[in-house]
CSV table of C-alpha atoms in Angstrom, one decimal:
chain,number,residue,atom,x,y,z
Z,43,MET,CA,4.7,-34.3,9.8
Z,44,THR,CA,3.0,-31.0,8.7
Z,45,ASN,CA,4.7,-28.3,6.7
Z,46,LEU,CA,4.0,-24.7,7.7
Z,47,LYS,CA,5.4,-21.8,5.7
Z,48,ILE,CA,6.1,-18.7,7.6
Z,49,ILE,CA,6.8,-15.4,5.9
Z,50,LEU,CA,9.3,-13.4,8.1
Z,51,PRO,CA,9.2,-9.5,8.1
Z,52,ASN,CA,11.6,-7.8,5.8
Z,53,THR,CA,12.3,-4.1,5.6
Z,54,ALA,CA,13.8,-4.3,2.0
Z,55,TYR,CA,10.4,-3.3,0.5
Z,56,GLU,CA,10.4,0.1,2.4
Z,57,LYS,CA,14.0,0.8,1.4
Z,58,GLU,CA,13.4,0.0,-2.3
Z,59,LEU,CA,10.2,2.1,-2.3
Z,60,LEU,CA,12.0,5.1,-0.8
Z,61,LYS,CA,14.7,4.8,-3.5
Z,62,ILE,CA,12.1,5.5,-6.2
Z,63,ALA,CA,9.7,7.7,-4.2
Z,64,PRO,CA,9.1,11.3,-5.5
Z,65,GLU,CA,10.1,14.2,-3.2
Z,66,HIS,CA,7.5,14.4,-0.5
Z,67,ASP,CA,6.8,16.0,2.9
Z,68,ILE,CA,4.4,13.5,4.5
Z,69,MET,CA,3.4,9.9,3.8
Z,70,PHE,CA,-0.3,9.1,3.9
Z,71,THR,CA,-1.9,5.7,4.2
Z,72,ALA,CA,-5.2,4.1,5.0
Z,73,GLU,CA,-5.9,1.9,8.0
Z,74,ALA,CA,-4.8,-1.0,8.6
Z,75,LYS,CA,-2.6,-3.4,6.6
Z,76,SER,CA,-0.3,-0.7,5.1
Z,77,ILE,CA,0.4,1.0,8.5
Z,78,PRO,CA,3.5,-1.0,9.2
Z,79,LEU,CA,4.8,-0.2,5.7
Z,80,ALA,CA,4.2,3.6,6.2
Z,81,TYR,CA,5.7,3.4,9.7
Z,82,GLU,CA,8.9,1.8,8.4
Z,83,MET,CA,9.2,4.1,5.5
Z,84,ALA,CA,8.8,7.1,7.9
Z,85,ARG,CA,11.3,5.6,10.3
Z,86,GLN,CA,13.9,5.1,7.5
Z,87,SER,CA,13.3,8.5,5.8
Z,88,GLY,CA,12.7,10.6,9.0
Z,89,LYS,CA,9.5,12.0,7.4
Z,90,PRO,CA,6.1,11.8,9.2
Z,91,TYR,CA,3.1,9.7,8.2
Z,92,ILE,CA,-0.6,10.2,8.7
Z,93,VAL,CA,-3.1,7.3,8.9
Z,94,ILE,CA,-6.7,7.6,7.6
Z,95,ARG,CA,-9.1,5.8,9.9
Z,96,LYS,CA,-12.0,3.5,9.1
Z,97,GLY,CA,-14.0,4.8,12.0
Z,98,VAL,CA,-14.3,8.1,13.9
Z,99,LYS,CA,-12.0,8.1,16.9
Z,100,VAL,CA,-12.8,9.9,20.2
Z,101,TYR,CA,-9.9,12.4,19.7
Z,102,MET,CA,-11.1,13.5,16.2
Z,103,GLY,CA,-12.6,16.9,16.0
Z,104,ASN,CA,-14.8,17.5,13.0
Z,105,PRO,CA,-13.1,14.8,10.8
Z,106,LEU,CA,-13.1,14.9,7.0
Z,107,GLU,CA,-14.9,12.0,5.5
Z,108,VAL,CA,-15.1,10.1,2.2
Z,109,SER,CA,-16.9,6.9,1.0
Z,110,VAL,CA,-15.3,4.0,-0.8
Z,111,ARG,CA,-16.3,0.6,-2.1
Z,112,SER,CA,-13.1,-1.4,-1.9
Z,113,ILE,CA,-12.5,-4.9,-3.5
Z,114,THR,CA,-11.4,-6.1,0.0
Z,115,THR,CA,-14.6,-5.0,1.8
Z,116,GLN,CA,-17.2,-5.6,-1.0
Z,117,LYS,CA,-19.4,-2.9,0.7
Z,118,GLU,CA,-19.4,0.8,1.1
Z,119,GLN,CA,-17.3,2.1,3.9
Z,120,LYS,CA,-16.2,5.5,5.2
Z,121,LEU,CA,-12.7,6.7,5.7
Z,122,TYR,CA,-12.0,9.6,8.1
Z,123,LEU,CA,-9.2,12.1,8.5
Z,124,ASP,CA,-8.7,14.0,11.8
Z,125,LYS,CA,-9.1,17.7,11.2
Z,126,ALA,CA,-5.7,18.3,13.0
Z,127,ASP,CA,-4.0,16.0,10.6
Z,128,ALA,CA,-5.7,17.8,7.7
Z,129,GLU,CA,-4.3,21.1,8.9
Z,130,LEU,CA,-0.8,19.6,8.9
Z,131,MET,CA,-1.3,18.5,5.2
Z,132,LYS,CA,-2.3,21.9,3.8
Z,133,GLY,CA,0.0,22.8,1.0
Z,134,LYS,CA,2.3,19.8,1.7
Z,135,ARG,CA,3.4,17.2,-0.8
Z,136,LEU,CA,1.8,13.9,0.2
Z,137,LEU,CA,3.0,10.5,-0.9
Z,138,ILE,CA,0.2,7.9,-0.7
Z,139,VAL,CA,1.5,4.5,0.4
Z,140,ASP,CA,-0.3,1.2,0.2
Z,141,ASP,CA,0.7,-2.5,0.4
Z,142,VAL,CA,-1.3,-3.8,-2.6
Z,143,ILE,CA,-3.3,-1.9,-5.2
Z,144,SER,CA,-6.1,-3.8,-6.9
Z,145,THR,CA,-8.9,-1.7,-8.4
Z,146,GLY,CA,-7.6,1.6,-7.2
Z,147,GLU,CA,-10.9,2.5,-5.5
Z,148,SER,CA,-9.3,2.9,-2.1
Z,149,LEU,CA,-6.6,5.0,-3.7
Z,150,ARG,CA,-9.2,7.3,-5.3
Z,151,ALA,CA,-10.8,7.8,-1.9
Z,152,VAL,CA,-7.4,8.6,-0.3
Z,153,GLU,CA,-6.7,11.1,-3.0
Z,154,GLU,CA,-10.0,12.8,-2.4
Z,155,LEU,CA,-9.1,13.2,1.3
Z,156,VAL,CA,-5.8,14.8,0.2
Z,157,ARG,CA,-7.7,17.2,-2.0
Z,158,GLN,CA,-10.2,18.0,0.8
Z,159,ALA,CA,-7.3,18.7,3.2
Z,160,GLY,CA,-5.6,21.1,0.8
Z,161,GLY,CA,-2.6,18.8,0.3
Z,162,ILE,CA,-0.8,18.0,-3.0
Z,163,CYS,CA,-0.7,14.4,-4.1
Z,164,CYS,CA,2.9,14.1,-5.4
Z,165,GLY,CA,2.8,10.3,-5.9
Z,166,LYS,CA,1.1,6.9,-5.2
Z,167,MET,CA,3.2,3.9,-4.3
Z,168,ALA,CA,2.6,0.2,-3.3
Z,169,ILE,CA,4.7,-2.9,-2.9
Z,170,LEU,CA,2.5,-4.7,-5.4
Z,171,ALA,CA,-0.2,-4.0,-7.9
Z,172,GLU,CA,-2.5,-6.6,-9.4
Z,173,GLY,CA,-4.6,-6.9,-12.5
Z,174,ASP,CA,-5.1,-3.6,-14.4
Z,175,ALA,CA,-3.5,-1.6,-11.6
Z,176,ALA,CA,-0.2,-3.2,-12.5
Z,177,LYS,CA,-0.4,-1.5,-15.9
Z,178,ARG,CA,-1.1,2.0,-14.6
Z,179,GLU,CA,1.6,4.5,-15.1
Z,180,ASP,CA,0.5,6.8,-12.3
Z,181,ILE,CA,1.3,4.3,-9.6
Z,182,ILE,CA,4.8,3.4,-8.5
Z,183,THR,CA,5.2,-0.3,-7.6
Z,184,LEU,CA,8.0,-2.7,-7.0
Z,185,ALA,CA,6.3,-5.6,-8.8
Z,186,PRO,CA,3.1,-6.9,-10.3
Z,187,LEU,CA,1.1,-9.4,-8.3
Z,188,PRO,CA,-0.3,-12.2,-10.6
Z,189,LEU,CA,-4.0,-12.9,-10.5
Z,190,PHE,CA,-5.0,-16.5,-9.7
Z,191,ASN,CA,-7.5,-18.7,-11.5
Z,192,ALA,CA,-10.2,-20.6,-9.5
Z,193,ASP,CA,-8.1,-23.7,-9.6
Z,194,GLY,CA,-5.2,-22.0,-8.0
Z,195,SER,CA,-3.1,-21.6,-11.1
Z,196,ILE,CA,-1.6,-18.3,-12.1
Z,197,ASN,CA,-3.4,-16.3,-14.7
Z,198,LEU,CA,-0.5,-15.5,-17.0
Z,199,LYS,CA,-2.5,-13.3,-19.5
Z,200,GLY,CA,-0.6,-10.0,-19.4
Z,201,PHE,CA,1.4,-10.9,-16.4
Z,202,LEU,CA,4.5,-12.0,-18.3
Z,203,LYS,CA,4.6,-8.7,-20.3
Z,204,ILE,CA,4.4,-6.7,-17.0
Z,205,LYS,CA,7.0,-8.9,-15.3
Z,206,ASP,CA,9.4,-8.4,-18.2
Z,207,SER,CA,9.3,-4.6,-17.6
Z,208,ILE,CA,10.5,-4.9,-14.0
Z,209,PRO,CA,14.1,-3.7,-13.7
Z,210,GLU,CA,16.3,-6.8,-13.0
Z,211,ASN,CA,17.9,-5.3,-9.8
Z,212,VAL,CA,14.5,-4.7,-8.2
Z,213,GLU,CA,13.3,-8.2,-8.8
Z,214,ASN,CA,16.6,-9.7,-7.5
Z,215,THR,CA,16.8,-7.3,-4.5
Z,216,VAL,CA,13.2,-7.3,-3.4
Z,217,LEU,CA,11.4,-10.3,-4.7
Z,218,GLY,CA,14.4,-12.5,-4.4
Z,219,GLY,CA,15.0,-11.1,-0.9
Z,220,MET,CA,11.7,-12.3,0.6
Z,221,ALA,CA,12.4,-14.2,3.7
Z,222,SER,CA,10.6,-17.4,4.3
Z,223,ALA,CA,11.1,-20.6,6.1
Z,224,ILE,CA,9.6,-24.1,6.0
Z,225,ILE,CA,9.0,-25.4,9.4
Z,226,THR,CA,8.1,-29.1,9.9
Z,227,LEU,CA,5.8,-29.6,12.8
Z,228,PRO,CA,5.0,-33.0,14.3
Z,229,GLU,CA,1.4,-34.2,13.9
Z,230,ASP,CA,-0.7,-34.4,17.0
């Protein structure tokens, strides 16, 4: 028999983020992993969201552009914002939303696009932050994500201090509420 762990979708993260989100007019996120998070937060709050793209799309007229070197890509990439979306952002309070923040480089690039568009960055949020990003006071997160050693063990240096500062109700509601299932499959 083979054990397979499946993580099931859960909208508790979005609900908890919205409870602690600053007042905002529009949510703003980068393609692709955080799109479902921004969509669900927008659905629950009734506020719109805008997606920054990793490539120029046919519908984009004169897009704004910024370069970023993210930890997940390990190479320079460009992020693009449609000019029509930029017009919607002018003078508006934008909440930047991401799934996980590691080095903050992608966040910096997204903030630059907000600035170019004439928007006001009123806050930055993520479900999780890892490493030094978990210690930043300018990012609102639900919990820290521990760093792992090469052998797969958790690097506890600094993690326990951060974990102790998480409000008990957030840990119990969100982290304790993650849905998972162990499914045993027959071997072939």
